[in-house]
Each structure stands twice: as structure tokens, then as C-alpha cells.
GROMACS .gro file of C-alpha atoms in nm:
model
  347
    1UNK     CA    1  10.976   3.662   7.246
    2UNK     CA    2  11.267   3.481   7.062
    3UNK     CA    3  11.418   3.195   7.275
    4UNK     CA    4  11.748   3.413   7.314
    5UNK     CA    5  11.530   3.650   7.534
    6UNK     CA    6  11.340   3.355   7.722
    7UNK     CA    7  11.732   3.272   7.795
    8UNK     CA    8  11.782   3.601   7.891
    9UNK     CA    9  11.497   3.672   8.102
   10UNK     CA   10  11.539   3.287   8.277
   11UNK     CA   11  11.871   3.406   8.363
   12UNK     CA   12  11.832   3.812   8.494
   13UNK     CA   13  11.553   3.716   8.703
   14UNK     CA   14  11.678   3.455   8.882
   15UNK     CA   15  11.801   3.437   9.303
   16UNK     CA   16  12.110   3.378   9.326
   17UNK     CA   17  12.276   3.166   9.600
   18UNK     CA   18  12.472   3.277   9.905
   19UNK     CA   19  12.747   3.071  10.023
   20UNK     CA   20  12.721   2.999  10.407
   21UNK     CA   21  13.082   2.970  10.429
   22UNK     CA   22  13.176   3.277  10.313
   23UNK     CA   23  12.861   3.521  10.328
   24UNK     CA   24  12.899   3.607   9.973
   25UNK     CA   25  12.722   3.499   9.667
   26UNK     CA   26  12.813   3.142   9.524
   27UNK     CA   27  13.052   3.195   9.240
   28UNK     CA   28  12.845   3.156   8.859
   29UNK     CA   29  13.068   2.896   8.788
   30UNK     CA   30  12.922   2.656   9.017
   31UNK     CA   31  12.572   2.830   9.063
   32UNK     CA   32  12.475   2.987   8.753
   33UNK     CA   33  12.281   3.295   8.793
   34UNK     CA   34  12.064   3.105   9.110
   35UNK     CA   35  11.778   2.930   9.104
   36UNK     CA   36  11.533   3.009   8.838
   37UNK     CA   37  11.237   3.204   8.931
   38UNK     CA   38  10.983   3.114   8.664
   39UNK     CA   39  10.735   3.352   8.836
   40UNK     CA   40  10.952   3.676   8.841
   41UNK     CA   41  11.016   3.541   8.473
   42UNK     CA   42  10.682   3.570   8.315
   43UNK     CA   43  10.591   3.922   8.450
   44UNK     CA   44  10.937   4.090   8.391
   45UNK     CA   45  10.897   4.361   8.159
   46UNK     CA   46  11.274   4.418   8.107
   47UNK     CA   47  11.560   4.305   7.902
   48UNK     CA   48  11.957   4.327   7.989
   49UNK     CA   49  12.175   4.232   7.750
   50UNK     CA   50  12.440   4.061   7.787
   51UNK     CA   51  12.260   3.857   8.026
   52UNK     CA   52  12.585   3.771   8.136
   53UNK     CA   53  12.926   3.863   8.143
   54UNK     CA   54  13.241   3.598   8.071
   55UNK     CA   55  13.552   3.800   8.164
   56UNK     CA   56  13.868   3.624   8.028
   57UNK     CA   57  14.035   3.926   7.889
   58UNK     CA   58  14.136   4.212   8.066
   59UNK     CA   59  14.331   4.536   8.066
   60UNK     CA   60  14.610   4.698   8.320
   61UNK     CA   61  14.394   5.010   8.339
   62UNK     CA   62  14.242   5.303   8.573
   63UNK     CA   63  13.872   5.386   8.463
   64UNK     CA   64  13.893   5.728   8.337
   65UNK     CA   65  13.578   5.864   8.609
   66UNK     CA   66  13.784   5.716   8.908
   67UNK     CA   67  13.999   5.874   9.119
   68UNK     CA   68  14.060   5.567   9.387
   69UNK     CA   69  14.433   5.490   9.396
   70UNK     CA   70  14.336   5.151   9.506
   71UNK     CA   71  14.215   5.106   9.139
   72UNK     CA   72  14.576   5.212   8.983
   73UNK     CA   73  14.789   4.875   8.841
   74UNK     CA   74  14.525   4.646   8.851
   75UNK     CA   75  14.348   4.421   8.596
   76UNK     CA   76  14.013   4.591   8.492
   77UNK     CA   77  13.728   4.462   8.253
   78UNK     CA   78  13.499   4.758   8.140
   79UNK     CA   79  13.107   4.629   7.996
   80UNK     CA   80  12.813   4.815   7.871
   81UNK     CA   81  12.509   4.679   7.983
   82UNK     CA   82  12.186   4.745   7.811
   83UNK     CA   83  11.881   4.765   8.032
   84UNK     CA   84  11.542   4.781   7.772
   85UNK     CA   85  11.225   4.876   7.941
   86UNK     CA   86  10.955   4.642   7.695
   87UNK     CA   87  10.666   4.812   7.925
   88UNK     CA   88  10.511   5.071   7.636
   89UNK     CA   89  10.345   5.271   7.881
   90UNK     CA   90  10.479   5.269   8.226
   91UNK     CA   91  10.838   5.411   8.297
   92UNK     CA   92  11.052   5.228   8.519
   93UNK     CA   93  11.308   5.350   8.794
   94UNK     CA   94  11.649   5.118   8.827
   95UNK     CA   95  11.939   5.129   9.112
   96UNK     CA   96  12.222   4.929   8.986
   97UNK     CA   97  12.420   4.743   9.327
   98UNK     CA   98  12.709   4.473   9.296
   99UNK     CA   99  12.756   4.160   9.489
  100UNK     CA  100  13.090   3.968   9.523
  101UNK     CA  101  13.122   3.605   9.509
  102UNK     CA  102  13.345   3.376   9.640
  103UNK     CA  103  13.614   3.295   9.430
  104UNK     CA  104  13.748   2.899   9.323
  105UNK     CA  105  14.072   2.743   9.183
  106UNK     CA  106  14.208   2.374   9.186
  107UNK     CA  107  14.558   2.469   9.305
  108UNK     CA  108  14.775   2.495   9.603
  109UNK     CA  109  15.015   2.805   9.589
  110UNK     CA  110  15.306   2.601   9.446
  111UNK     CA  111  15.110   2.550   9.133
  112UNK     CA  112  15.014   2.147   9.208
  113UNK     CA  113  14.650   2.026   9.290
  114UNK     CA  114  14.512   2.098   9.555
  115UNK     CA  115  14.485   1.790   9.803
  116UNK     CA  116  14.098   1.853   9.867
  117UNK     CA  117  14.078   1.830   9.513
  118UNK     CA  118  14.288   1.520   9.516
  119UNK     CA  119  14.129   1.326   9.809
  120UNK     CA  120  13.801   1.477   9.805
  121UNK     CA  121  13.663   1.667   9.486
  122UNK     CA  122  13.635   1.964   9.722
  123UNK     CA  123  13.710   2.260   9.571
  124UNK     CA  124  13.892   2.556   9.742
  125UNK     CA  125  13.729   2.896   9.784
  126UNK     CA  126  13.830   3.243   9.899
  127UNK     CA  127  13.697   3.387  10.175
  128UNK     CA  128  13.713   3.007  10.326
  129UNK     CA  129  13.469   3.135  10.629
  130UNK     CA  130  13.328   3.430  10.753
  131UNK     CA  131  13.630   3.587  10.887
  132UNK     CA  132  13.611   3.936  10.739
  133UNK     CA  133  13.910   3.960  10.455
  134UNK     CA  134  14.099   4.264  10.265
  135UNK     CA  135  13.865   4.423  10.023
  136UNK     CA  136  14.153   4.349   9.767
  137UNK     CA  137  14.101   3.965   9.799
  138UNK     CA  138  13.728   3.980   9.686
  139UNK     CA  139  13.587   4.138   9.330
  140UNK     CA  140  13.473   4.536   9.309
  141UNK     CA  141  13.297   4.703   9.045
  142UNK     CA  142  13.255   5.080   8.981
  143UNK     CA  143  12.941   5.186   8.817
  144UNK     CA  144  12.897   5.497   8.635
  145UNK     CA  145  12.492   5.528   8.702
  146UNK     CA  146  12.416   5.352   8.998
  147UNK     CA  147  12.055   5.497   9.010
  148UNK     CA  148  11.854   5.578   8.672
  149UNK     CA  149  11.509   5.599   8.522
  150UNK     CA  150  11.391   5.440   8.194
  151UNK     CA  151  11.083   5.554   7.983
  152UNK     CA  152  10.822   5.306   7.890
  153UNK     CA  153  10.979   5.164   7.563
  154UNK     CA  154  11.330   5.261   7.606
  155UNK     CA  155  11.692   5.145   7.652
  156UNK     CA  156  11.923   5.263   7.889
  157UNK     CA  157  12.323   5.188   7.872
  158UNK     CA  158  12.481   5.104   8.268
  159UNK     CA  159  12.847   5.144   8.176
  160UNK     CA  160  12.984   4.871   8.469
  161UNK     CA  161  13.373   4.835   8.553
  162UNK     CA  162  13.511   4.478   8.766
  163UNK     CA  163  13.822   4.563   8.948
  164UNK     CA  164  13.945   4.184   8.969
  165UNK     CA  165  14.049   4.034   9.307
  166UNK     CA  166  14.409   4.231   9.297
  167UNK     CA  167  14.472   4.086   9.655
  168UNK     CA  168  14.475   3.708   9.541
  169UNK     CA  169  14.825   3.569   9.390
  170UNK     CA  170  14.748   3.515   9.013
  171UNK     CA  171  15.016   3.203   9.054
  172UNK     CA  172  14.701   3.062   9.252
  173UNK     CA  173  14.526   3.060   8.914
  174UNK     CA  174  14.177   3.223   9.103
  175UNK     CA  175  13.827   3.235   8.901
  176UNK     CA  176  13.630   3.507   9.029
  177UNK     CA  177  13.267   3.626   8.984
  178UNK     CA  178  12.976   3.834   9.145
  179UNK     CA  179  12.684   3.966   9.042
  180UNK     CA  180  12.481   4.325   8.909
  181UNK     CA  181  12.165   4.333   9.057
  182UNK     CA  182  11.911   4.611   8.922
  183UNK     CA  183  11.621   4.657   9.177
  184UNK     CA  184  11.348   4.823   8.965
  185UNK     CA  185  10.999   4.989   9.073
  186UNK     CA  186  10.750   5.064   8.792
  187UNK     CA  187  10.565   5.406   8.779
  188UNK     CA  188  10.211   5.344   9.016
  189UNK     CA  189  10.343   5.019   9.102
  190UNK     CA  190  10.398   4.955   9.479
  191UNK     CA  191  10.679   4.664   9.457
  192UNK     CA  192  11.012   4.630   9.333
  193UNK     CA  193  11.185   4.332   9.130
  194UNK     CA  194  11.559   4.197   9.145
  195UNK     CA  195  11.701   4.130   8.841
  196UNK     CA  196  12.082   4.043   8.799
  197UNK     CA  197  12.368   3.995   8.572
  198UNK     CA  198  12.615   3.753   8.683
  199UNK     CA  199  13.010   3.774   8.548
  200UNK     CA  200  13.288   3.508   8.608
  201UNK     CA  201  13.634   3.490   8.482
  202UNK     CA  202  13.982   3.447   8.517
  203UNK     CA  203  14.199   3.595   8.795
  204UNK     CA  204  14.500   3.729   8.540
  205UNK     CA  205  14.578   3.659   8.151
  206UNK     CA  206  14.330   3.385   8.007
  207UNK     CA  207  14.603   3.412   7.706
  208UNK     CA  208  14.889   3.327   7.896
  209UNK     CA  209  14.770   3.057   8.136
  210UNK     CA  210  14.951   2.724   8.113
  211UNK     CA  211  14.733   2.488   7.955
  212UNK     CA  212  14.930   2.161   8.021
  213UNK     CA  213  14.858   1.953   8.385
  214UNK     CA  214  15.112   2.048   8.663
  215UNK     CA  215  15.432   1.838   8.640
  216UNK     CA  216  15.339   1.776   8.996
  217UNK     CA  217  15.097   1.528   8.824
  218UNK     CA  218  15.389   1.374   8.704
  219UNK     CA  219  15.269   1.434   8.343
  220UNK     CA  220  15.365   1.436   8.045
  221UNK     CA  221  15.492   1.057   8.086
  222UNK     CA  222  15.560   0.798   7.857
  223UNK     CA  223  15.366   0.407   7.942
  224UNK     CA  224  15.449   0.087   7.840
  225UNK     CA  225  15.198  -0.142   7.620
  226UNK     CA  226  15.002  -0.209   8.003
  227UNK     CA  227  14.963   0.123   8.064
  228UNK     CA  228  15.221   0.125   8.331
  229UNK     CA  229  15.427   0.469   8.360
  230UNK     CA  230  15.812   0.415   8.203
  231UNK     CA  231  16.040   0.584   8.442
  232UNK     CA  232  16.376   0.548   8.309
  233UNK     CA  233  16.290   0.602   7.920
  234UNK     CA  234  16.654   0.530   7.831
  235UNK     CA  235  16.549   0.171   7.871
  236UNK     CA  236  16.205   0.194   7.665
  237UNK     CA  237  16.237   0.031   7.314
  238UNK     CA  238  16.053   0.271   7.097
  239UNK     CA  239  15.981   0.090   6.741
  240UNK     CA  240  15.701  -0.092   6.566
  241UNK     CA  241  15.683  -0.374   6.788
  242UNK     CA  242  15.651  -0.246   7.074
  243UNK     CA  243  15.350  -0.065   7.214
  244UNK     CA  244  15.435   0.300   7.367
  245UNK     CA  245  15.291   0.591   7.458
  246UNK     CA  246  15.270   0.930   7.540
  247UNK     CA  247  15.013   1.083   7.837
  248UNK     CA  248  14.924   1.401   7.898
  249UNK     CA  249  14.640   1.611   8.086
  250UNK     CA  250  14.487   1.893   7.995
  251UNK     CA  251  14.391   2.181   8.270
  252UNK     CA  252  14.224   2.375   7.990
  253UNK     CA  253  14.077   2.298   7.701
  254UNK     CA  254  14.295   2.372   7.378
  255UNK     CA  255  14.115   2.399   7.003
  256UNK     CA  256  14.492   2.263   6.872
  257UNK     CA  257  14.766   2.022   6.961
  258UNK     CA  258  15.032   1.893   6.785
  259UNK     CA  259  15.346   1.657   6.821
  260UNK     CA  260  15.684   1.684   6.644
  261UNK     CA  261  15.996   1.468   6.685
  262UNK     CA  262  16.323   1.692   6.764
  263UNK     CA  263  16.643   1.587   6.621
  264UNK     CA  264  16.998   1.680   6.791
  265UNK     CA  265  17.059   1.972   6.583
  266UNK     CA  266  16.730   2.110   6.710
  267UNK     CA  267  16.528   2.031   6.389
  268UNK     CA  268  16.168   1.909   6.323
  269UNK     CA  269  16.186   1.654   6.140
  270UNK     CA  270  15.855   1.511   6.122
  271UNK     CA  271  15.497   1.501   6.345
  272UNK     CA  272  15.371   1.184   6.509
  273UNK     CA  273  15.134   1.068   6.317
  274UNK     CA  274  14.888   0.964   6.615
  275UNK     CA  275  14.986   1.306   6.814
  276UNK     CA  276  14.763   1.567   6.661
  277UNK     CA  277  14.428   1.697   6.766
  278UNK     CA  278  14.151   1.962   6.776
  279UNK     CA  279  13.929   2.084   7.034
  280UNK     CA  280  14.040   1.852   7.318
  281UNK     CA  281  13.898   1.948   7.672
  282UNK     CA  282  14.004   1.915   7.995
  283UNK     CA  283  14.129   1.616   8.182
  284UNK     CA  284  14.020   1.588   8.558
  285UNK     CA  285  14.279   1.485   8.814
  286UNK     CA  286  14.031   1.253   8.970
  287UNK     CA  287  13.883   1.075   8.631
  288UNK     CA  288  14.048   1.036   8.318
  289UNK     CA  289  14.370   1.195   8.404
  290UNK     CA  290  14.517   1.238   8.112
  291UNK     CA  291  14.489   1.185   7.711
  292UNK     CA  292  14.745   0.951   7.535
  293UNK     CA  293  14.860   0.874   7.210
  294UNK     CA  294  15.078   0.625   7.042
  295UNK     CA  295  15.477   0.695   6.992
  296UNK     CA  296  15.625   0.463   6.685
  297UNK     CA  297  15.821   0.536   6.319
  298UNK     CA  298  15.532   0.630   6.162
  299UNK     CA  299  15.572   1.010   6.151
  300UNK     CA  300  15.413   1.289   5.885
  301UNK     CA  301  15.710   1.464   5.687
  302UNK     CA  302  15.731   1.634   5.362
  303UNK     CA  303  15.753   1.991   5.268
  304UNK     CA  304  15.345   2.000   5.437
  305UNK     CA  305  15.426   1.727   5.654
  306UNK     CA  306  15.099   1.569   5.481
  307UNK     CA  307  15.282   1.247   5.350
  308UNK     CA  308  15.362   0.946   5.580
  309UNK     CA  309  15.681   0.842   5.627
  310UNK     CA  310  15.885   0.641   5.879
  311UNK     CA  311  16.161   0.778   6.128
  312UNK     CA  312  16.529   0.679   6.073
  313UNK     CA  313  16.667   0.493   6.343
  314UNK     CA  314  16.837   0.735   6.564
  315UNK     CA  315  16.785   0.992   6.923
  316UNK     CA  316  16.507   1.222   6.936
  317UNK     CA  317  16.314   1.451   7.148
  318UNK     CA  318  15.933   1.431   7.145
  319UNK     CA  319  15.816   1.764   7.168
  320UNK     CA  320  15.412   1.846   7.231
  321UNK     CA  321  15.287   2.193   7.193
  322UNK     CA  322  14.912   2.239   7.284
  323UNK     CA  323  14.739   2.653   7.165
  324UNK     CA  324  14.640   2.865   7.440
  325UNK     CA  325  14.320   3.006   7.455
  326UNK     CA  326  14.225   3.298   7.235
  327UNK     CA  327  14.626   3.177   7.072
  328UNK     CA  328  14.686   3.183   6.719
  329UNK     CA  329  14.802   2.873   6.546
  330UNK     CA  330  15.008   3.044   6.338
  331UNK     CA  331  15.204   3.174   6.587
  332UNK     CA  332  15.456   2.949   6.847
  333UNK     CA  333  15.408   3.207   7.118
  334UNK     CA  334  15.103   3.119   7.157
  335UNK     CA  335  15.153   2.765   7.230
  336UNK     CA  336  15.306   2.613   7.523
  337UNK     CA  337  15.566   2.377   7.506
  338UNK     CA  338  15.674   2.054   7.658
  339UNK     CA  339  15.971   1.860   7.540
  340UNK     CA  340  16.055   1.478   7.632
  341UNK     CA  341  16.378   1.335   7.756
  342UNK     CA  342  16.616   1.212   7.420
  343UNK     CA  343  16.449   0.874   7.305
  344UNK     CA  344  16.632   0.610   7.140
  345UNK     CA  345  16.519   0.437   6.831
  346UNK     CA  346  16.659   0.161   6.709
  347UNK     CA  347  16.931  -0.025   6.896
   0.00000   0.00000   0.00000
């Protein structure tokens, strides 16, 4: 076996975790597939690929085989799963189930941290106890073959479709997940196995979700030399000899930032030269809250904006613009944007 199917096979034969708040399965973004089953592992004669599924894209669709209203206007992510039977000469019957997770996010409804996040590092879930909850509020999944057999040596497709949690607010900013479990019984074998597929993703449009910290955070800011927070920046001295600078946190991770100062006819006129970066992750409200970088004269202008040069004395905006996932750098839609109060250099 290559080590891509050890990976595989560590991860689909796995036991995954129940949470004993909720009843349901422990969401594979804190849990992984379960605990590892090394036992189940060495005498699985099976293969599923993908061994997992991320699910940060999906579609305002209706499955073409369903007929459940329920299902209509909702975010949907269709997968093909490939179940290989490696056994050469034993067939192998498979019933495809689904388990729902509990779902996570970091944010109270009005889009700010979450104090148990804040106070505590504990991080919100949905159902918060056993108290039975709308089926809405909770993942689904429609399977096309729930129930198949596989002869020795062959590959069958499971065509699997998550109905997202349609029931949670996507202003909440939820990250759902659950779990395909395939119970399979070899031919003249008297036992079954469990192997599973876990999935996790984003409750809405990966592509659209802010990427910046909550201005509840009270970031972007600008600091003085000591690191102390300026909060009347008409009053900050912004020039060589002075130490300032710019923070800013990071929810999610960005492959591209950059930094340009605004003029008052609305023009770039040149990026700050410490303000650019690549591949940055996340900040965490609780440690290392935020990324900074210096603000001074020495900006990056020219026709490229490759040649160093130093701003005129004058007022300027400092704008920061940090790429969405999946975004395109060559495109300013997919960025968002955050501009600064006018700044004053000079006297």
C-alpha cells in the first residue's frame, strides 16, 4: 500500500466520537474522523476515496432524484464517493447511513466573539444539549444507493448529497460536519465492519466570508511606539521619527494582503512598504490578537509600484485589503476592504 492509502484506511476505519452534550457525533473539526482503530485498520479490505470530504463551496440547488420541498433554496454540496473492494475473491455487501454532528462557530449573533470564547476558550455548539431541535438546524444528506453489493476486486460509486444546516443563521458564521458510515459484511463472513467518511465545512459562501477580525475587536487600530492603541489619530504624528503602527487580526487565513495610502481625490498613490504579505493565518482573540506593521514615508510607487519612494507631506487614508479565500488577486471583488480614518503627515 502507498502511504496515501495507509492515510486513507487510518482515517475510514476509525470510531468516531459522540458528543454527550448534544447526542450527535463530535464535529471533524475538533475530532477528526475518531479515534484510530489500528486493528479494524490492518484487516480492512476496502478503500473510499476521498477519505474525506472538505465542503467550502456549495450550490443553491435541488438534487435532481429528490422530490422533498424541504430541500428547495438551500445550499447543497453533491460528492461521489468511491468504495473499492481490494478483497480478489470475496464480494462484499455495503449499507451507506449518515450521522450529523454538532456544529461550532466563534461568534455571537451580532457578528462579535463570542464571550465563552473570550473568557473561556469554550467554543459554542449547536444542539447545546439534548433538547431535541428542528431537523433544519442540524446537517442531512440524501444518498442515491443506500444499500449495495461490490464484487471481489471492484469499485462501486455512492453518489452522496449534504443538505447544509438551512435552519442556522449564516450571519452566525456555523461550521458544520457529520459523517458516512458504510457497514459492510463479506460473503461467508459472519461480522460486519464500520467504516466512515467524515465532511466539515462552512455554513454559507467560503468566498464571501469576511476575512478581517470583527470591529467589535476594536481592530484595525493604529499603536503608538509602546504598543499602546492611538484613539484619537488626529493627534498621532505619523513621520520617520516616530514609531507607528497599524494592527489587524485575521479570522481566516488570507494567501494575499496588501496596503495602499489613499489620497483626497480617491487615488492610490503608493503601498506601504512594510504592509504587504502572503499566506498569513489566523489571529486568535485570546493569543496573538492581531498582526501589525509599521506606518512611515517610506511607500512603493512607480508605474509597478516596485521602486521606493517617500510620501509627500500631506492627508491620507490607509487602506488594507486582505484576498478571500478561493479570491483572485487580480480581481478587487475578491478582497475585502478596510479603510483608516484621514492621517496627517507632516505638520
Amino acid at each position: 500500500m502507498s502511504v496515501s492509502q495507509i492515510r486513507q484506511v487510518l482515517i475510514n476505519s476509525a470510531s468516531p466520537l459522540s458528543d454527550p452534550t448534544s447526542r450527535l457525533k463530535i464535529n471533524p473539526y475538533r475530532s477528526g474522523a475518531g479515534l484510530v482503530n489500528v486493528y479494524n485498520a490492518l484487516r480492512t479490505r476496502v478503500l473510499i476515496d476521498p477519505p474525506y470530504l472538505s465542503i467550502n463551496q456549495t450550490a443553491w440547488t435541488q438534487p435532481s432524484d429528490s422530490t422533498d420541498a424541504t430541500t428547495q433554496g438551500v445550499r447543497i454540496s453533491t460528492h461521489m464517493l468511491n468504495f473499492t473492494n481490494t478483497d480478489l475473491k470475496k464480494g462484499v455487501n455495503v449499507i451507506l447511513t449518515h450521522d450529523a454532528a454538532s456544529s461550532l462557530t466563534v461568534y455571537d449573533k451580532d457578528g462579535s466573539y463570542s464571550q465563552s470564547i473570550l473568557d473561556n476558550y469554550i467554543v459554542p455548539t449547536w444542539p447545546n444539549d439534548t433538547t431535541p431541535v428542528p431537523q433544519n438546524t442540524i446537517p442531512q444528506a440524501i444518498m442515491s444507493n443506500e444499500a449495495q453489493y461490490v464484487a471481489a476486486g471492484q469499485t462501486m460509486q455512492f453518489n452522496v448529497s449534504i443538505i447544509l444546516p438551512f435552519g442556522l443563521a449564516e450571519s452566525e458564521r456555523w461550521y458544520f460536519g457529520g459523517f458516512f458510515n458504510f457497514t459492510i459484511m463479506f460473503d461467508h463472513e459472519d461480522y460486519t465492519m464500520q467504516h466512515v467518511v467524515p465532511y466539515a465545512g462552512y455554513n454559507g459562501d467560503f468566498s464571501k466570508i469576511n476575512v478581517l477580525s470583527p470591529l467589535s475587536m476594536g481592530l484595525p487600530a493604529f499603536m503608538d511606539s509602546e504598543g499602546n492603541f492611538i484613539e484619537d489619530i488626529s493627534t498621532a504624528k505619523f513621520d520617520s521619527e516616530n514609531s507607528t503602527y497599524l494592527a489587524f487580526g485575521l479570522d481566516v487565513p488570507t494567501s494575499f494582503m496588501y496596503s495602499v495610502f489613499i489620497d483626497s481625490k480617491n487615488e492610490t498613490v503608493g503601498y506601504a512598504a512594510d504592509g504587504n504579505g502572503v499566506y498569513l493565518p489566523r489571529t486568535l482573540p485570546t493569543y496573538d490578537p492581531y498582526f501589525r506593521f509599521t506606518v512611515n514615508k517610506t511607500i512603493l510607487a512607480g508605474d509597478d509600484f516596485s521602486q521606493s519612494a517617500i510620501l509627500p507631506d500631506g492627508k491620507y487614508r490607509l487602506r488594507i485589503a486582505v484576498l478571500r479565500p478561493f479570491g483572485d488577486a487580480g480581481n478587487d471583488d475578491d478582497f475585502e476592504m478596510w479603510d483608516s480614518e484621514e492621517i496627517t503627515f507632516g505638520e
